[in-house]
Tab-separated table of N, CA, C and O in Angstrom:
chain	number	residue	atom	x	y	z
R	23	MET	N	25.881	-10.003	-55.901
R	23	MET	CA	24.850	-9.307	-55.203
R	23	MET	C	24.813	-7.931	-55.624
R	23	MET	O	25.775	-7.157	-55.772
R	24	ASP	N	23.561	-7.495	-55.632
R	24	ASP	CA	23.231	-5.997	-56.201
R	24	ASP	C	23.467	-5.039	-54.995
R	24	ASP	O	22.825	-4.970	-54.092
R	25	THR	N	24.492	-4.256	-55.185
R	25	THR	CA	24.790	-3.105	-54.157
R	25	THR	C	23.993	-1.845	-54.401
R	25	THR	O	24.127	-0.933	-53.490
R	26	ARG	N	23.426	-1.711	-55.610
R	26	ARG	CA	22.547	-0.499	-55.828
R	26	ARG	C	21.314	-0.390	-55.162
R	26	ARG	O	20.636	-1.312	-54.870
R	27	LYS	N	21.000	0.879	-54.550
R	27	LYS	CA	19.785	0.985	-53.830
R	27	LYS	C	18.622	1.205	-54.623
R	27	LYS	O	18.855	1.746	-55.885
R	28	LYS	N	17.526	0.986	-54.308
R	28	LYS	CA	16.387	1.167	-55.191
R	28	LYS	C	16.088	2.728	-55.034
R	28	LYS	O	16.020	3.304	-54.032
R	29	ARG	N	15.731	3.285	-56.247
R	29	ARG	CA	15.586	4.659	-56.341
R	29	ARG	C	14.175	5.058	-55.894
R	29	ARG	O	13.200	4.345	-56.207
R	30	ARG	N	13.992	6.304	-55.244
R	30	ARG	CA	12.895	6.743	-54.650
R	30	ARG	C	11.964	7.052	-55.832
R	30	ARG	O	12.402	7.720	-56.782
R	31	THR	N	10.595	6.736	-55.832
R	31	THR	CA	9.656	7.203	-56.811
R	31	THR	C	8.564	7.989	-56.224
R	31	THR	O	8.268	7.762	-54.981
R	32	ILE	N	8.023	9.074	-56.982
R	32	ILE	CA	7.063	9.975	-56.526
R	32	ILE	C	6.061	10.047	-57.761
R	32	ILE	O	6.435	10.159	-58.820
R	33	GLN	N	4.703	10.157	-57.125
R	33	GLN	CA	3.595	10.279	-58.291
R	33	GLN	C	3.149	11.784	-58.058
R	33	GLN	O	2.956	12.197	-56.957
R	34	GLY	N	2.902	12.379	-59.303
R	34	GLY	CA	2.444	13.876	-59.112
R	34	GLY	C	1.910	14.252	-60.500
R	34	GLY	O	1.676	13.386	-61.534
R	35	ILE	N	1.446	15.482	-60.660
R	35	ILE	CA	0.815	16.074	-61.727
R	35	ILE	C	1.773	17.257	-62.279
R	35	ILE	O	2.299	18.070	-61.639
R	36	VAL	N	1.882	17.266	-63.681
R	36	VAL	CA	2.736	18.048	-64.388
R	36	VAL	C	1.919	19.549	-64.351
R	36	VAL	O	0.790	19.601	-64.871
R	37	ILE	N	2.694	20.479	-63.869
R	37	ILE	CA	2.038	21.846	-63.821
R	37	ILE	C	2.583	22.755	-64.842
R	37	ILE	O	2.125	23.841	-65.196
R	38	SER	N	3.873	22.430	-65.400
R	38	SER	CA	4.443	23.188	-66.301
R	38	SER	C	5.439	22.326	-67.272
R	38	SER	O	6.083	21.478	-66.818
R	39	ASP	N	5.281	22.664	-68.606
R	39	ASP	CA	6.136	22.029	-69.465
R	39	ASP	C	6.749	23.071	-70.570
R	39	ASP	O	7.044	22.535	-71.698
R	40	SER	N	6.860	24.339	-70.077
R	40	SER	CA	7.434	25.340	-70.954
R	40	SER	C	8.811	25.184	-71.251
R	40	SER	O	9.263	25.807	-72.203
R	41	MET	N	9.659	24.592	-70.405
R	41	MET	CA	11.069	24.534	-70.513
R	41	MET	C	11.405	23.388	-71.580
R	41	MET	O	10.565	22.315	-71.551
R	42	ASP	N	12.546	23.407	-72.134
R	42	ASP	CA	13.061	22.304	-73.067
R	42	ASP	C	13.593	21.268	-72.135
R	42	ASP	O	14.584	21.331	-71.455
R	43	LYS	N	12.949	20.007	-72.500
R	43	LYS	CA	13.344	18.727	-71.619
R	43	LYS	C	13.255	18.831	-70.270
R	43	LYS	O	13.876	18.084	-69.475
R	44	THR	N	12.480	19.738	-69.639
R	44	THR	CA	12.200	19.747	-68.247
R	44	THR	C	10.703	19.975	-68.060
R	44	THR	O	10.091	20.716	-68.779
R	45	ILE	N	10.314	19.409	-67.011
R	45	ILE	CA	8.927	19.572	-66.462
R	45	ILE	C	8.879	19.870	-65.039
R	45	ILE	O	9.837	19.606	-64.349
R	46	VAL	N	7.800	20.524	-64.586
R	46	VAL	CA	7.537	20.702	-63.221
R	46	VAL	C	6.461	19.856	-62.716
R	46	VAL	O	5.336	20.020	-63.215
R	47	VAL	N	6.658	19.040	-61.591
R	47	VAL	CA	5.730	18.187	-61.236
R	47	VAL	C	5.336	18.537	-59.690
R	47	VAL	O	6.230	18.818	-58.851
R	48	LEU	N	3.957	18.630	-59.450
R	48	LEU	CA	3.572	19.083	-58.265
R	48	LEU	C	2.875	17.800	-57.492
R	48	LEU	O	2.321	16.875	-58.050
R	49	THR	N	3.502	17.631	-56.321
R	49	THR	CA	3.045	16.500	-55.559
R	49	THR	C	2.272	17.029	-54.275
R	49	THR	O	2.826	17.906	-53.627
R	50	GLU	N	1.447	16.297	-53.740
R	50	GLU	CA	0.583	16.748	-52.563
R	50	GLU	C	0.493	15.646	-51.576
R	50	GLU	O	0.511	14.287	-51.966
R	51	ARG	N	0.504	15.967	-50.352
R	51	ARG	CA	0.318	14.905	-49.264
R	51	ARG	C	-0.309	15.601	-48.078
R	51	ARG	O	-0.562	16.698	-47.976
R	52	LEU	N	-1.087	14.666	-47.423
R	52	LEU	CA	-1.693	15.125	-46.179
R	52	LEU	C	-1.026	14.923	-44.887
R	52	LEU	O	-0.453	13.818	-44.667
R	53	VAL	N	-0.886	15.977	-44.001
R	53	VAL	CA	-0.066	15.890	-42.782
R	53	VAL	C	-1.185	16.213	-41.687
R	53	VAL	O	-1.852	17.196	-41.737
R	54	LYS	N	-0.992	15.426	-40.610
R	54	LYS	CA	-1.986	15.708	-39.504
R	54	LYS	C	-1.412	16.888	-38.614
R	54	LYS	O	-0.150	16.806	-38.298
R	55	HIS	N	-2.080	17.873	-38.437
R	55	HIS	CA	-1.504	19.013	-37.514
R	55	HIS	C	-1.410	18.554	-36.112
R	55	HIS	O	-2.241	17.784	-35.529
R	56	PRO	N	-0.134	18.840	-35.421
R	56	PRO	CA	0.073	18.476	-34.178
R	56	PRO	C	-0.855	18.938	-32.959
R	56	PRO	O	-1.171	18.082	-32.107
R	57	LYS	N	-1.335	20.075	-33.238
R	57	LYS	CA	-2.129	20.727	-32.167
R	57	LYS	C	-3.631	20.495	-32.464
R	57	LYS	O	-4.378	20.117	-31.585
R	58	PHE	N	-4.086	20.674	-33.617
R	58	PHE	CA	-5.411	20.790	-34.030
R	58	PHE	C	-6.117	19.434	-34.530
R	58	PHE	O	-7.267	19.405	-34.784
R	59	HIS	N	-5.234	18.602	-34.785
R	59	HIS	CA	-5.470	17.213	-35.099
R	59	HIS	C	-6.303	17.144	-36.378
R	59	HIS	O	-7.159	16.211	-36.733
R	60	LYS	N	-6.113	18.139	-37.299
R	60	LYS	CA	-6.887	18.172	-38.649
R	60	LYS	C	-5.727	17.916	-39.763
R	60	LYS	O	-4.522	18.004	-39.395
R	61	TYR	N	-6.299	17.488	-40.882
R	61	TYR	CA	-5.301	17.140	-41.892
R	61	TYR	C	-5.043	18.328	-42.687
R	61	TYR	O	-6.029	18.909	-43.276
R	62	VAL	N	-3.780	18.597	-42.976
R	62	VAL	CA	-3.404	19.739	-43.788
R	62	VAL	C	-2.796	19.394	-44.973
R	62	VAL	O	-1.968	18.405	-44.974
R	63	ARG	N	-3.064	19.946	-46.264
R	63	ARG	CA	-2.579	19.675	-47.407
R	63	ARG	C	-1.240	20.353	-47.587
R	63	ARG	O	-1.026	21.638	-47.478
R	64	ARG	N	-0.057	19.622	-47.900
R	64	ARG	CA	1.212	20.101	-48.166
R	64	ARG	C	1.573	19.635	-49.512
R	64	ARG	O	1.157	18.656	-49.934
R	65	HIS	N	2.253	20.681	-50.256
R	65	HIS	CA	2.728	20.275	-51.725
R	65	HIS	C	4.158	20.716	-51.822
R	65	HIS	O	4.701	21.573	-51.154
R	66	VAL	N	4.891	19.952	-52.749
R	66	VAL	CA	6.143	20.219	-53.180
R	66	VAL	C	6.225	20.147	-54.698
R	66	VAL	O	5.596	19.437	-55.314
R	67	LYS	N	7.039	21.051	-55.291
R	67	LYS	CA	7.264	21.052	-56.687
R	67	LYS	C	8.702	20.412	-57.018
R	67	LYS	O	9.665	20.907	-56.482
R	68	TYR	N	8.682	19.618	-57.980
R	68	TYR	CA	10.023	18.982	-58.399
R	68	TYR	C	10.212	19.133	-59.822
R	68	TYR	O	9.187	19.159	-60.678
R	69	MET	N	11.557	19.520	-60.247
R	69	MET	CA	11.762	19.684	-61.510
R	69	MET	C	12.320	18.263	-62.122
R	69	MET	O	13.216	17.704	-61.367
R	70	ALA	N	11.744	17.817	-63.224
R	70	ALA	CA	12.193	16.533	-63.723
R	70	ALA	C	12.434	16.524	-65.028
R	70	ALA	O	12.158	17.376	-65.924
R	71	HIS	N	13.493	15.696	-65.607
R	71	HIS	CA	13.963	15.429	-66.789
R	71	HIS	C	13.003	14.888	-67.774
R	71	HIS	O	12.560	13.627	-67.541
R	72	ASP	N	12.750	15.367	-68.887
R	72	ASP	CA	11.779	14.780	-69.970
R	72	ASP	C	12.465	14.857	-71.120
R	72	ASP	O	12.376	15.808	-72.045
R	73	GLU	N	13.276	13.862	-71.485
R	73	GLU	CA	14.180	13.721	-72.614
R	73	GLU	C	13.435	14.081	-73.950
R	73	GLU	O	13.879	14.827	-74.812
R	74	GLY	N	12.268	13.534	-74.268
R	74	GLY	CA	11.572	13.574	-75.602
R	74	GLY	C	10.583	14.614	-75.551
R	74	GLY	O	9.797	14.801	-76.576
R	75	ASN	N	10.491	15.481	-74.561
R	75	ASN	CA	9.392	16.581	-74.574
R	75	ASN	C	7.917	15.848	-74.774
R	75	ASN	O	7.187	16.347	-75.520
R	76	ILE	N	7.690	14.676	-74.043
R	76	ILE	CA	6.430	13.980	-74.326
R	76	ILE	C	5.356	14.384	-73.276
R	76	ILE	O	4.251	13.971	-73.589
R	77	CYS	N	5.713	14.981	-72.216
R	77	CYS	CA	4.638	15.313	-71.256
R	77	CYS	C	4.032	16.645	-71.406
R	77	CYS	O	4.671	17.574	-72.019
R	78	ASN	N	2.726	16.732	-71.140
R	78	ASN	CA	2.066	17.943	-71.235
R	78	ASN	C	1.480	18.414	-69.769
R	78	ASN	O	1.453	17.595	-68.972
R	79	ALA	N	0.964	19.615	-69.594
R	79	ALA	CA	0.584	20.061	-68.414
R	79	ALA	C	-0.806	19.315	-67.989
R	79	ALA	O	-1.647	19.147	-69.009
R	80	GLY	N	-1.040	18.811	-66.941
R	80	GLY	CA	-2.067	18.042	-66.577
R	80	GLY	C	-1.987	16.564	-66.517
R	80	GLY	O	-2.720	15.763	-66.005
R	81	ASP	N	-0.876	16.079	-67.132
R	81	ASP	CA	-0.507	14.567	-67.129
R	81	ASP	C	-0.148	14.126	-65.698
R	81	ASP	O	0.463	14.898	-64.897
R	82	LYS	N	-0.524	12.966	-65.404
R	82	LYS	CA	-0.058	12.321	-64.100
R	82	LYS	C	1.008	11.440	-64.390
R	82	LYS	O	1.154	10.686	-65.443
R	83	VAL	N	2.233	11.678	-63.674
R	83	VAL	CA	3.539	11.043	-63.962
R	83	VAL	C	4.133	10.404	-62.780
R	83	VAL	O	3.843	10.856	-61.682
R	84	LEU	N	5.179	9.429	-62.943
R	84	LEU	CA	5.800	8.704	-61.993
R	84	LEU	C	7.226	9.228	-62.250
R	84	LEU	O	7.684	8.977	-63.198
R	85	ILE	N	7.830	9.872	-61.234
R	85	ILE	CA	9.212	10.370	-61.447
R	85	ILE	C	10.163	9.556	-60.437
R	85	ILE	O	9.663	9.144	-59.370
R	86	ALA	N	11.432	9.330	-60.879
R	86	ALA	CA	12.260	8.760	-60.161
R	86	ALA	C	13.529	9.328	-59.736
R	86	ALA	O	13.932	10.258	-60.628
R	87	GLU	N	14.080	9.228	-58.617
R	87	GLU	CA	15.391	10.028	-58.208
R	87	GLU	C	16.387	9.706	-59.148
R	87	GLU	O	16.594	8.513	-59.726
R	88	SER	N	17.485	10.671	-59.474
R	88	SER	CA	18.606	10.390	-60.288
R	88	SER	C	19.685	11.192	-59.733
R	88	SER	O	19.541	11.977	-58.813
R	89	ARG	N	20.774	11.226	-60.501
R	89	ARG	CA	21.904	11.987	-60.141
R	89	ARG	C	21.622	13.426	-60.618
R	89	ARG	O	20.648	13.782	-61.387
R	90	PRO	N	22.219	14.450	-59.997
R	90	PRO	CA	21.988	15.814	-60.359
R	90	PRO	C	22.206	16.124	-61.883
R	90	PRO	O	23.303	15.913	-62.433
R	91	LEU	N	21.174	16.709	-62.553
R	91	LEU	CA	21.208	16.892	-64.001
R	91	LEU	C	21.573	18.401	-64.097
R	91	LEU	O	22.034	18.744	-65.220
R	92	SER	N	21.080	19.213	-63.316
R	92	SER	CA	21.346	20.688	-63.379
R	92	SER	C	21.167	21.219	-61.886
R	92	SER	O	21.051	20.471	-61.021
R	93	LYS	N	21.187	22.521	-61.788
R	93	LYS	CA	21.137	23.089	-60.450
R	93	LYS	C	19.824	22.658	-59.670
R	93	LYS	O	19.855	22.372	-58.438
R	94	GLY	N	18.639	22.541	-60.328
R	94	GLY	CA	17.319	22.199	-59.507
R	94	GLY	C	16.863	20.947	-60.005
R	94	GLY	O	15.664	20.544	-59.535
R	95	LYS	N	17.453	20.180	-60.865
R	95	LYS	CA	16.833	18.973	-61.580
R	95	LYS	C	17.561	17.789	-60.940
R	95	LYS	O	18.646	17.588	-61.212
R	96	ARG	N	16.809	16.813	-60.116
R	96	ARG	CA	17.521	15.685	-59.625
R	96	ARG	C	16.444	14.559	-59.764
R	96	ARG	O	16.493	13.459	-59.189
R	97	TRP	N	15.557	14.722	-60.786
R	97	TRP	CA	14.507	13.604	-60.998
R	97	TRP	C	14.400	13.279	-62.434
R	97	TRP	O	14.588	14.315	-63.367
R	98	ARG	N	13.970	12.118	-62.786
R	98	ARG	CA	13.724	11.824	-64.319
R	98	ARG	C	12.316	11.060	-64.205
R	98	ARG	O	11.804	10.530	-63.317
R	99	ILE	N	11.708	11.264	-65.422
R	99	ILE	CA	10.370	10.745	-65.698
R	99	ILE	C	10.539	9.141	-65.836
R	99	ILE	O	11.306	8.568	-66.600
R	100	ARG	N	9.779	8.408	-65.083
R	100	ARG	CA	9.651	6.926	-65.172
R	100	ARG	C	8.673	6.465	-66.215
R	100	ARG	O	8.930	5.714	-67.072
R	101	GLU	N	7.376	7.034	-65.994
R	101	GLU	CA	6.333	6.791	-66.876
R	101	GLU	C	5.320	7.742	-66.717
R	101	GLU	O	5.125	8.475	-65.629
R	102	ILE	N	4.436	7.778	-67.786
R	102	ILE	CA	3.323	8.511	-67.669
R	102	ILE	C	2.166	7.697	-67.401
R	102	ILE	O	1.766	6.877	-68.097
R	103	THR	N	1.438	8.079	-66.242
R	103	THR	CA	0.444	7.031	-65.646
R	103	THR	C	-0.921	7.399	-66.321
R	103	THR	O	-1.798	6.533	-66.544
R	104	GLU	N	-1.146	8.721	-66.572
R	104	GLU	CA	-2.456	9.109	-67.102
R	104	GLU	C	-2.214	10.451	-67.943
R	104	GLU	O	-1.732	11.444	-67.419
R	105	LYS	N	-2.656	10.400	-69.204
R	105	LYS	CA	-2.564	11.758	-70.106
R	105	LYS	C	-3.720	12.605	-69.612
R	105	LYS	O	-4.779	12.327	-69.203
R	106	ALA	N	-3.396	13.983	-69.958
R	106	ALA	CA	-4.459	14.963	-69.602
R	106	ALA	C	-5.485	14.962	-70.829
R	106	ALA	O	-5.170	14.510	-71.806
R	107	LYS	N	-6.667	15.382	-70.354
R	107	LYS	CA	-7.798	15.309	-71.248
R	107	LYS	C	-7.889	16.578	-72.062
R	107	LYS	O	-7.253	17.620	-71.722
């Protein structure tokens, strides 16, 4: 029996690739405001490990949770779903 849990995955857009083997991925979600009942856009930035420096700014990527790789890096790239134009 497999005791490993399935790792969480998130889809987002690469906004920075200036670091070596690291990218910054922006993810957005819509949250309903409790009082005004309008949808508000919330965003979070994740630092992800890019071993081969293959991602560029504007790419859509799928990142997966991993062990801590550095102070702020806890994600790895699983796949590039769409390249930037």
